[in-house]
Amino acid sequence: MEKATTKRSADPAACELLTRCSEEKLVLSWDRYEAQQPSCGFGAQGICCRLCAMGPCRIGKKAQAGVCGATADTIAARNFARMIAAGTAAHSDHGRSVAEVFLLTAEGKIPGYEIKDEQKLYQLALDLEIEIGKKPVKEIALEVGKKLLAEFGRQEGELRFIKRAPLKRQEIWRKLGITPRGIDREVVEIMHRTNMGVDQDIDNLMLQGSRCALADGWGGSMIATELQDVMFGTPVPRTSAANLGVLREDEVNIVIHGHEPLLSEMIVAASRSQEMRELARKVGARGINLTGICCTANEMLMRHGIPIAGNFLHQELAIVTGAVEAMIVDVQCIMQGLAELSQCFHTKLITTSSKAKITGALHLEFDEHDALKTARKIVQTAVENFPNRRKARVCIPDKTCGMVVGFSHETINYLLGGMFRASYKPLNDNIINGRIRGIAGVVGCNNPRVEQDSAHLAMVRELIKNDVIVLSTGCGALACGKAGLLTPESAREFAGPGLAEICETVGIPPVLHMGSCVDNSRILMAATAVVKQGGLGDDISDLPAAGAAPEWMSEKAISIGQYFVASGVFTVFGVTFPITGSQGMKDLLFERMEKSLGGKWAFEPDPIKAAQIMIEHIDKNPGNGCFTT
Ligand code: BF8
Ligand code: SF4
């Protein structure tokens, strides 16, 4: 009962509701985590294999190899590679859905969607070597959509966005033979190679692991981000609020949870319609209050400033407020526990994707061909559920925090250099003159193994205190938002003098919220822009930069970590690390990989120590001010 005595969350709103849960004996992820203890050491260390029916096999004192002779190294590498494949598949299948809808939009076949950011479309067309000339926007969009959709099934050559990376980086990939050919192909090849009796050399397995992860970061995820920006708008800075206090007692509360903005954008539109607002008034509500959890929250936040209810471990807590009429989910990071928990309240759990049904939930399938109609039906279901809310059961923690969000790579460019001379030069100059010590990407999930948000916050505070500017996405960014770190004012309180001065001059927070988890591709683009600006080296691996996911839990995080590493970034993960039972994999990921890729992994569950090793790495890199001044 390890967790019963320790704090479950660093978030005061969560703590308030967790007290209610224990009084009412409601079972949440933290309780289920405890019920799972002691967790399997073989699994945690990555040395359990169940790839064939001769097994399952586990490596320990009693047996040094599986029935087939597979060693701890091979088993751990295969498991790790499969995590990368699953993460890449999730991000990229999301990217594929976006590309499909984008194409249908360009073809004028579906109502509701449009091309919002023409400028970004032109930039994309240039990158894809599409002639613009006097072509109408729709025609350019059509060509862009076709080219990007073809990236998923491409069989040979190189993914097109690979050319966006610094030239030196592209050469490293080519020399190692890990430039991704097609997105689906790299995922499939991992599944083949990790099948019983195929690839049994960890270096070779991890080369394919890198190739697949690159197909995520510079492929599927980047396609998702780029096309979402073109369709729904590239994020610009805006203010908003975070935490469960954004739920309203007198309004219909709809929480959208998951990942794909294809759905949430339509729900936003439907909930703002006159018809739905009138319906809300008819059932006695003052209006419709839309909010989100996880990356859907990030997508709506970045583009519309819609307040967010919370991050991964807030999903069940939102229902515990008793004030949510409907939780609408699409894909990824949705706990099955929501189905049972929602039965204890009036909340309707609504699944919307044919790819993700949950037993016990109401399924209202989202059809992009008539997206607004589906969205209206979903919103109507939520509104009509308002009279079922039991007032006595409502408990909304009075906790919210203001924040400034919306730092796309383009926005950072404009903010720093001005609208007419958009440039990363001021950032580079301030790194070279030492005011900013370096750049850290702190991203990723919550995990009940860690006091919710505590590792994110400790790490980020340590970094900014040491003048390292933090770029954040996903649930990590939401943790920062809830704790007040996404405000320009927080620089004065938490940042070192150099970083604080820059934040004050430019008017930015010391932690820049760059979006959802597919938007980690924005971090790749920002890092590349810094390289291309000049003065800090020729490659991402030359930059005074590091990455981290201190509370990770998802296979998607492993894929992100691997594409960071394969792009030349020193990357530190907390919690547990799924290869620690293999000395060979530890040597490869934590040391040897750096020689070939210029980036490597580290595992450090203590967030302060992790921040310190990131800073050590930052200080070692030649671009840093410590060396040039
Ligand atoms: O993709 S940070 S818990 S929500 S996996 Fe999931 Fe992790 Fe949150 Fe977004 Ni990303
Ligand atoms: Fe065991 Fe080998 Fe089968 Fe894995 S592949 S379960 S190690 S026999």
mmCIF file of N, CA and C in Angstrom, residues 71-134:
data_model
loop_
_atom_site.group_PDB
_atom_site.id
_atom_site.type_symbol
_atom_site.label_atom_id
_atom_site.label_comp_id
_atom_site.label_asym_id
_atom_site.label_seq_id
_atom_site.Cartn_x
_atom_site.Cartn_y
_atom_site.Cartn_z
ATOM 1 N N THR A 71 18.147 -13.584 -25.650
ATOM 2 C CA THR A 71 18.790 -13.074 -24.433
ATOM 3 C C THR A 71 17.976 -11.923 -23.855
ATOM 4 N N ALA A 72 18.358 -11.506 -22.658
ATOM 5 C CA ALA A 72 17.708 -10.342 -22.030
ATOM 6 C C ALA A 72 17.816 -9.137 -22.961
ATOM 7 N N ASP A 73 18.972 -8.985 -23.601
ATOM 8 C CA ASP A 73 19.169 -7.833 -24.499
ATOM 9 C C ASP A 73 18.156 -7.856 -25.644
ATOM 10 N N THR A 74 18.063 -9.019 -26.290
ATOM 11 C CA THR A 74 17.147 -9.126 -27.432
ATOM 12 C C THR A 74 15.708 -8.891 -27.006
ATOM 13 N N ILE A 75 15.328 -9.502 -25.885
ATOM 14 C CA ILE A 75 13.941 -9.370 -25.426
ATOM 15 C C ILE A 75 13.629 -7.908 -25.109
ATOM 16 N N ALA A 76 14.543 -7.255 -24.392
ATOM 17 C CA ALA A 76 14.304 -5.847 -24.031
ATOM 18 C C ALA A 76 14.261 -4.969 -25.278
ATOM 19 N N ALA A 77 15.154 -5.234 -26.226
ATOM 20 C CA ALA A 77 15.194 -4.414 -27.451
ATOM 21 C C ALA A 77 13.925 -4.604 -28.274
ATOM 22 N N ARG A 78 13.488 -5.870 -28.366
ATOM 23 C CA ARG A 78 12.264 -6.117 -29.139
ATOM 24 C C ARG A 78 11.064 -5.419 -28.493
ATOM 25 N N ASN A 79 10.969 -5.533 -27.161
ATOM 26 C CA ASN A 79 9.848 -4.883 -26.477
ATOM 27 C C ASN A 79 9.886 -3.369 -26.685
ATOM 28 N N PHE A 80 11.095 -2.821 -26.581
ATOM 29 C CA PHE A 80 11.258 -1.372 -26.722
ATOM 30 C C PHE A 80 10.875 -0.940 -28.144
ATOM 31 N N ALA A 81 11.358 -1.700 -29.124
ATOM 32 C CA ALA A 81 11.053 -1.368 -30.523
ATOM 33 C C ALA A 81 9.544 -1.433 -30.767
ATOM 34 N N ARG A 82 8.886 -2.408 -30.145
ATOM 35 C CA ARG A 82 7.429 -2.504 -30.324
ATOM 36 C C ARG A 82 6.706 -1.322 -29.681
ATOM 37 N N MET A 83 7.262 -0.814 -28.595
ATOM 38 C CA MET A 83 6.653 0.386 -27.999
ATOM 39 C C MET A 83 6.769 1.554 -28.977
ATOM 40 N N ILE A 84 7.931 1.658 -29.611
ATOM 41 C CA ILE A 84 8.118 2.733 -30.599
ATOM 42 C C ILE A 84 7.102 2.569 -31.736
ATOM 43 N N ALA A 85 6.950 1.327 -32.203
ATOM 44 C CA ALA A 85 6.025 1.082 -33.314
ATOM 45 C C ALA A 85 4.598 1.478 -32.922
ATOM 46 N N ALA A 86 4.210 1.122 -31.696
ATOM 47 C CA ALA A 86 2.843 1.443 -31.258
ATOM 48 C C ALA A 86 2.658 2.954 -31.128
ATOM 49 N N GLY A 87 3.663 3.618 -30.577
ATOM 50 C CA GLY A 87 3.578 5.078 -30.431
ATOM 51 C C GLY A 87 3.508 5.760 -31.781
ATOM 52 N N THR A 88 4.364 5.309 -32.693
ATOM 53 C CA THR A 88 4.366 5.882 -34.044
ATOM 54 C C THR A 88 3.025 5.643 -34.717
ATOM 55 N N ALA A 89 2.493 4.430 -34.538
ATOM 56 C CA ALA A 89 1.206 4.096 -35.151
ATOM 57 C C ALA A 89 0.106 5.025 -34.635
ATOM 58 N N ALA A 90 0.099 5.272 -33.332
ATOM 59 C CA ALA A 90 -0.952 6.116 -32.748
ATOM 60 C C ALA A 90 -0.875 7.543 -33.301
ATOM 61 N N HIS A 91 0.305 8.140 -33.213
ATOM 62 C CA HIS A 91 0.444 9.516 -33.722
ATOM 63 C C HIS A 91 0.135 9.584 -35.215
ATOM 64 N N SER A 92 0.626 8.571 -35.932
ATOM 65 C CA SER A 92 0.547 8.643 -37.382
ATOM 66 C C SER A 92 -0.846 8.314 -37.896
ATOM 67 N N ASP A 93 -1.552 7.426 -37.214
ATOM 68 C CA ASP A 93 -2.918 7.145 -37.640
ATOM 69 C C ASP A 93 -3.794 8.378 -37.408
ATOM 70 N N HIS A 94 -3.466 9.115 -36.357
ATOM 71 C CA HIS A 94 -4.103 10.420 -36.135
ATOM 72 C C HIS A 94 -3.766 11.330 -37.326
ATOM 73 N N GLY A 95 -2.483 11.370 -37.696
ATOM 74 C CA GLY A 95 -2.062 12.196 -38.837
ATOM 75 C C GLY A 95 -2.788 11.801 -40.117
ATOM 76 N N ARG A 96 -2.966 10.490 -40.292
ATOM 77 C CA ARG A 96 -3.649 10.009 -41.499
ATOM 78 C C ARG A 96 -5.107 10.515 -41.532
ATOM 79 N N SER A 97 -5.795 10.419 -40.381
ATOM 80 C CA SER A 97 -7.190 10.901 -40.339
ATOM 81 C C SER A 97 -7.244 12.370 -40.728
ATOM 82 N N VAL A 98 -6.290 13.142 -40.216
ATOM 83 C CA VAL A 98 -6.269 14.576 -40.530
ATOM 84 C C VAL A 98 -6.045 14.771 -42.026
ATOM 85 N N ALA A 99 -5.092 14.006 -42.581
ATOM 86 C CA ALA A 99 -4.789 14.151 -44.009
ATOM 87 C C ALA A 99 -6.008 13.776 -44.856
ATOM 88 N N GLU A 100 -6.720 12.751 -44.439
ATOM 89 C CA GLU A 100 -7.910 12.340 -45.203
ATOM 90 C C GLU A 100 -8.976 13.441 -45.192
ATOM 91 N N VAL A 101 -9.200 13.991 -44.002
ATOM 92 C CA VAL A 101 -10.207 15.056 -43.907
ATOM 93 C C VAL A 101 -9.731 16.300 -44.667
ATOM 94 N N PHE A 102 -8.433 16.557 -44.599
ATOM 95 C CA PHE A 102 -7.867 17.699 -45.329
ATOM 96 C C PHE A 102 -8.138 17.558 -46.830
ATOM 97 N N LEU A 103 -7.906 16.364 -47.329
ATOM 98 C CA LEU A 103 -8.101 16.106 -48.759
ATOM 99 C C LEU A 103 -9.575 16.263 -49.135
ATOM 100 N N LEU A 104 -10.449 15.703 -48.314
ATOM 101 C CA LEU A 104 -11.886 15.844 -48.582
ATOM 102 C C LEU A 104 -12.297 17.319 -48.555
ATOM 103 N N THR A 105 -11.664 18.078 -47.653
ATOM 104 C CA THR A 105 -11.952 19.521 -47.568
ATOM 105 C C THR A 105 -11.520 20.212 -48.857
ATOM 106 N N ALA A 106 -10.301 19.865 -49.298
ATOM 107 C CA ALA A 106 -9.784 20.480 -50.526
ATOM 108 C C ALA A 106 -10.654 20.118 -51.723
ATOM 109 N N GLU A 107 -11.186 18.920 -51.704
ATOM 110 C CA GLU A 107 -12.046 18.474 -52.807
ATOM 111 C C GLU A 107 -13.456 19.067 -52.702
ATOM 112 N N GLY A 108 -13.694 19.768 -51.609
ATOM 113 C CA GLY A 108 -15.015 20.380 -51.406
ATOM 114 C C GLY A 108 -16.095 19.349 -51.147
ATOM 115 N N LYS A 109 -15.672 18.192 -50.608
ATOM 116 C CA LYS A 109 -16.651 17.109 -50.429
ATOM 117 C C LYS A 109 -17.302 17.097 -49.051
ATOM 118 N N ILE A 110 -16.705 17.848 -48.097
ATOM 119 C CA ILE A 110 -17.313 17.807 -46.758
ATOM 120 C C ILE A 110 -17.564 19.226 -46.240
ATOM 121 N N PRO A 111 -18.758 19.463 -45.723
ATOM 122 C CA PRO A 111 -19.029 20.789 -45.162
ATOM 123 C C PRO A 111 -18.435 20.903 -43.752
ATOM 124 N N GLY A 112 -18.235 22.119 -43.317
ATOM 125 C CA GLY A 112 -17.793 22.330 -41.927
ATOM 126 C C GLY A 112 -16.317 22.630 -41.796
ATOM 127 N N TYR A 113 -15.506 22.019 -42.648
ATOM 128 C CA TYR A 113 -14.063 22.259 -42.557
ATOM 129 C C TYR A 113 -13.642 23.253 -43.640
ATOM 130 N N GLU A 114 -12.536 23.953 -43.398
ATOM 131 C CA GLU A 114 -12.074 24.942 -44.377
ATOM 132 C C GLU A 114 -10.552 25.104 -44.304
ATOM 133 N N ILE A 115 -10.008 25.859 -45.246
ATOM 134 C CA ILE A 115 -8.583 26.193 -45.197
ATOM 135 C C ILE A 115 -8.485 27.531 -44.485
ATOM 136 N N LYS A 116 -8.013 27.517 -43.242
ATOM 137 C CA LYS A 116 -8.006 28.761 -42.462
ATOM 138 C C LYS A 116 -6.702 29.523 -42.627
ATOM 139 N N ASP A 117 -5.589 28.789 -42.678
ATOM 140 C CA ASP A 117 -4.299 29.474 -42.730
ATOM 141 C C ASP A 117 -3.656 29.278 -44.110
ATOM 142 N N GLU A 118 -3.975 30.192 -45.013
ATOM 143 C CA GLU A 118 -3.461 30.064 -46.383
ATOM 144 C C GLU A 118 -1.950 30.245 -46.430
ATOM 145 N N GLN A 119 -1.456 31.141 -45.580
ATOM 146 C CA GLN A 119 -0.011 31.386 -45.539
ATOM 147 C C GLN A 119 0.749 30.101 -45.254
ATOM 148 N N LYS A 120 0.241 29.367 -44.273
ATOM 149 C CA LYS A 120 0.908 28.116 -43.904
ATOM 150 C C LYS A 120 0.775 27.092 -45.031
ATOM 151 N N LEU A 121 -0.342 27.124 -45.712
ATOM 152 C CA LEU A 121 -0.528 26.215 -46.848
ATOM 153 C C LEU A 121 0.531 26.494 -47.924
ATOM 154 N N TYR A 122 0.777 27.786 -48.214
ATOM 155 C CA TYR A 122 1.787 28.133 -49.219
ATOM 156 C C TYR A 122 3.171 27.652 -48.775
ATOM 157 N N GLN A 123 3.466 27.840 -47.504
ATOM 158 C CA GLN A 123 4.770 27.401 -46.984
ATOM 159 C C GLN A 123 4.924 25.885 -47.155
ATOM 160 N N LEU A 124 3.839 25.181 -46.829
ATOM 161 C CA LEU A 124 3.846 23.726 -46.970
ATOM 162 C C LEU A 124 4.066 23.330 -48.421
ATOM 163 N N ALA A 125 3.362 24.017 -49.319
ATOM 164 C CA ALA A 125 3.483 23.719 -50.744
ATOM 165 C C ALA A 125 4.932 23.914 -51.192
ATOM 166 N N LEU A 126 5.564 24.988 -50.721
ATOM 167 C CA LEU A 126 6.968 25.227 -51.080
ATOM 168 C C LEU A 126 7.843 24.083 -50.589
ATOM 169 N N ASP A 127 7.641 23.697 -49.324
ATOM 170 C CA ASP A 127 8.432 22.602 -48.756
ATOM 171 C C ASP A 127 8.227 21.300 -49.523
ATOM 172 N N LEU A 128 7.040 21.143 -50.085
ATOM 173 C CA LEU A 128 6.730 19.901 -50.806
ATOM 174 C C LEU A 128 7.021 20.026 -52.301
ATOM 175 N N GLU A 129 7.681 21.123 -52.661
ATOM 176 C CA GLU A 129 8.062 21.397 -54.060
ATOM 177 C C GLU A 129 6.857 21.401 -54.994
ATOM 178 N N ILE A 130 5.799 22.013 -54.521
ATOM 179 C CA ILE A 130 4.595 22.161 -55.345
ATOM 180 C C ILE A 130 4.601 23.580 -55.908
ATOM 181 N N GLU A 131 4.425 23.673 -57.204
ATOM 182 C CA GLU A 131 4.423 24.987 -57.830
ATOM 183 C C GLU A 131 3.161 25.746 -57.424
ATOM 184 N N ILE A 132 3.337 26.983 -56.996
ATOM 185 C CA ILE A 132 2.166 27.747 -56.549
ATOM 186 C C ILE A 132 1.570 28.546 -57.711
ATOM 187 N N GLY A 133 2.402 29.330 -58.389
ATOM 188 C CA GLY A 133 1.957 30.139 -59.535
ATOM 189 C C GLY A 133 0.660 30.871 -59.255
ATOM 190 N N LYS A 134 -0.259 30.754 -60.163
ATOM 191 C CA LYS A 134 -1.540 31.450 -59.966
ATOM 192 C C LYS A 134 -2.649 30.461 -59.604
#
